[in-house]
Coordinates of C-alpha atoms in Angstrom, one line a residue:
X237 CA 18.6 42.3 146.8
X238 CA 18.9 45.9 148.1
X239 CA 16.3 48.8 147.7
X240 CA 17.5 49.7 144.4
X241 CA 19.4 48.1 141.5
X242 CA 23.2 48.8 141.4
X243 CA 24.0 52.3 140.3
X244 CA 25.9 52.6 136.9
X245 CA 29.8 53.3 137.1
X246 CA 29.1 56.7 135.3
X247 CA 27.6 58.2 138.6
X248 CA 30.7 57.2 140.5
X249 CA 32.8 58.8 137.7
X250 CA 30.6 62.1 137.9
X251 CA 31.2 62.2 141.6
X252 CA 35.0 61.6 141.2
X253 CA 35.1 64.6 138.6
X254 CA 33.3 67.0 141.1
X255 CA 35.4 65.8 144.0
X256 CA 38.6 66.4 142.0
X257 CA 37.5 69.8 140.8
X258 CA 36.4 71.0 144.3
X259 CA 39.7 69.5 145.9
X260 CA 41.8 71.5 143.3
X261 CA 39.8 74.7 143.8
X262 CA 40.0 74.4 147.6
X263 CA 43.6 73.8 147.5
X264 CA 44.5 76.6 145.1
X265 CA 42.1 79.0 146.8
X266 CA 42.5 77.9 150.5
X267 CA 42.5 81.4 151.9
X268 CA 39.1 82.2 150.2
X269 CA 37.4 79.2 151.9
X270 CA 35.8 79.1 155.3
X271 CA 34.5 75.4 154.8
X272 CA 35.6 73.1 157.5
X273 CA 34.4 70.2 159.6
X274 CA 31.5 71.4 161.7
X275 CA 30.5 74.3 159.5
X276 CA 27.0 73.5 158.6
X277 CA 25.3 76.4 157.3
X278 CA 24.5 74.8 153.9
X279 CA 23.2 71.6 155.7
X280 CA 20.3 73.6 157.2
X281 CA 17.8 72.1 154.7
X282 CA 15.8 69.0 154.0
X283 CA 17.1 67.5 151.0
X284 CA 15.4 65.2 148.5
X285 CA 17.3 62.9 146.1
X286 CA 16.8 61.7 142.4
X287 CA 16.3 58.1 142.0
X288 CA 20.1 57.4 141.0
X289 CA 21.3 59.4 144.0
X290 CA 18.9 57.7 146.3
X291 CA 20.2 54.3 145.0
X292 CA 23.7 55.3 145.5
X293 CA 23.3 56.7 148.9
X294 CA 21.2 53.5 150.0
X295 CA 23.9 51.2 148.5
X296 CA 26.7 52.9 150.5
X297 CA 24.7 52.9 153.8
X298 CA 24.0 49.1 153.2
X299 CA 27.7 48.3 152.9
X300 CA 28.5 49.9 156.3
X301 CA 29.8 48.2 159.2
X302 CA 27.4 47.2 162.0
X303 CA 28.6 49.8 164.4
X304 CA 28.3 52.7 162.0
X305 CA 24.8 51.5 161.1
X306 CA 23.8 51.6 164.7
X307 CA 25.1 55.2 165.0
X308 CA 23.2 56.2 161.8
X309 CA 20.1 54.6 163.4
X310 CA 20.4 56.6 166.7
X311 CA 20.9 59.8 164.8
X312 CA 17.9 59.1 162.5
X313 CA 15.7 58.4 165.6
X314 CA 16.6 61.7 167.4
X315 CA 14.0 64.5 167.2
X316 CA 14.9 67.3 164.8
X317 CA 14.1 70.8 165.9
X318 CA 11.2 72.1 163.9
X319 CA 12.0 75.8 164.2
X320 CA 14.8 75.4 161.5
X321 CA 15.0 72.7 158.9
X322 CA 18.2 70.8 158.9
X323 CA 19.5 67.6 157.2
X324 CA 18.6 64.5 159.4
X325 CA 22.1 63.1 158.9
X326 CA 23.8 66.2 160.4
X327 CA 25.2 64.9 163.8
X328 CA 25.5 66.8 167.0
X329 CA 28.9 68.1 166.2
X330 CA 27.6 69.6 163.0
X331 CA 29.3 67.0 160.6
X332 CA 27.7 64.8 158.0
X333 CA 27.2 61.2 159.1
X334 CA 27.5 60.0 155.6
X335 CA 30.0 62.4 154.3
X336 CA 31.7 59.8 152.0
X337 CA 28.4 59.0 150.3
X338 CA 26.8 62.5 150.5
X339 CA 25.1 63.5 147.1
X340 CA 26.4 65.9 144.4
X341 CA 24.6 69.0 145.8
X342 CA 26.3 68.6 148.9
X343 CA 29.6 68.0 147.3
X344 CA 29.4 71.2 145.5
X345 CA 28.4 73.4 148.4
X346 CA 30.9 76.2 149.2
X347 CA 32.3 76.2 145.7
X348 CA 31.6 79.0 143.3
X349 CA 28.8 77.8 141.0
X350 CA 27.7 78.9 137.6
X351 CA 24.1 78.7 136.8
X352 CA 22.1 80.2 133.9
X353 CA 21.0 83.8 134.1
X354 CA 17.7 84.3 136.1
X355 CA 18.1 80.9 138.0
X356 CA 19.9 82.2 140.9
X357 CA 18.0 84.9 143.2
X358 CA 19.6 88.5 142.6
X359 CA 20.9 88.8 146.2
X360 CA 23.0 85.6 145.8
X361 CA 24.7 86.6 142.4
X362 CA 28.5 87.3 142.9
X363 CA 29.6 87.7 139.4
X364 CA 28.1 87.7 136.0
X365 CA 29.6 85.8 133.0
X366 CA 28.7 85.6 129.3
X367 CA 27.3 82.2 130.0
X368 CA 25.4 82.8 133.2
X369 CA 25.9 84.0 136.8
X370 CA 28.1 82.9 139.6
X371 CA 26.9 82.4 143.2
X372 CA 29.0 81.1 146.2
X373 CA 28.5 80.7 149.9
X374 CA 28.6 84.0 151.7
X375 CA 31.2 82.9 154.0
X376 CA 33.6 82.1 151.0
X377 CA 35.5 84.6 148.6
X378 CA 34.6 87.5 150.8
X379 CA 37.7 89.5 149.6
X380 CA 37.5 88.8 146.0
X381 CA 35.3 87.4 143.1
X382 CA 36.2 83.9 142.0
X383 CA 38.3 83.5 138.9
X384 CA 36.6 81.8 136.0
X385 CA 38.7 78.7 136.6
X386 CA 37.5 78.4 140.3
X387 CA 33.8 78.0 139.1
X388 CA 32.0 74.8 138.9
X389 CA 29.6 74.6 136.0
X390 CA 26.7 73.5 138.2
X391 CA 24.3 73.6 135.2
X392 CA 26.4 71.2 133.4
X393 CA 26.8 68.8 136.4
X394 CA 22.9 69.0 136.8
X395 CA 22.3 68.0 133.2
X396 CA 24.7 65.0 133.4
X397 CA 23.0 64.0 136.6
X398 CA 19.7 64.3 134.7
X399 CA 20.7 62.2 132.0
X400 CA 22.2 59.5 134.2
X401 CA 19.1 59.4 136.3
X402 CA 16.8 59.1 133.4
X403 CA 18.8 56.2 131.9
X404 CA 18.9 54.5 135.2
X405 CA 15.1 54.8 135.6
X406 CA 14.6 53.6 132.1
X407 CA 16.8 50.6 132.4
X408 CA 15.0 49.4 135.6
X409 CA 11.5 50.5 134.8
X410 CA 11.4 52.9 137.7
X411 CA 10.1 56.4 138.0
X412 CA 12.7 59.0 136.9
X413 CA 10.6 61.9 138.1
X414 CA 10.2 60.8 141.8
X415 CA 12.2 62.5 144.5
X416 CA 13.3 60.8 147.8
X417 CA 13.7 62.6 151.1
X418 CA 17.4 61.8 152.2
X419 CA 16.3 60.9 155.6
X420 CA 13.6 58.4 154.2
X421 CA 16.4 56.7 152.0
X422 CA 18.9 56.3 154.8
X423 CA 16.1 54.8 157.2
X424 CA 15.0 52.5 154.6
X425 CA 18.5 51.2 153.7
X426 CA 19.2 50.7 157.4
X427 CA 15.9 48.6 157.6
X428 CA 16.6 46.6 154.4
X429 CA 20.1 45.6 155.5
X430 CA 18.9 44.8 159.0
X431 CA 16.3 42.4 157.5
X432 CA 18.9 40.6 155.1
X433 CA 20.3 37.3 156.2
X434 CA 24.1 37.3 157.2
X435 CA 26.3 36.0 154.5

């Protein structure tokens, strides 16, 4: 038994849809993106996760091979500089140690994102649509404004994730309002998998 009950397949389906959209946009608009391995500007935060995303990350970490878990343990035990926040799973080369299992907010970073008007700070707005505003990493789309087809509807993704999280929490009698620090989820998943008997 892991830290959390198994995550429903709808979560993986949402991740696949966001990944597919991102891959399509980044292929079509390659000249507009500066995103690359080691570019970690968007990782300079301390993330918290919803219940369903915490469960998904914990499950992915629990399934890792031993040597990768050992690397994660070393990374999580390294002191994090206090002058600027950064994700605890950002390694020394500026790459995500759990890139394949990163949460949705990380998967959408760098993309042009649509949010409702008045949600995004004015200085971050790059375009206005009838349905909201568009924000994008300042390193991307520096020459032109993204086309409507290049914009991920982040509000809709957030809504779907909220519904999935609510259903998951209700199905298992858990607190759907709780937020879980990403570093704590990773550490707990490593600890739990270390204490489980080998099969």
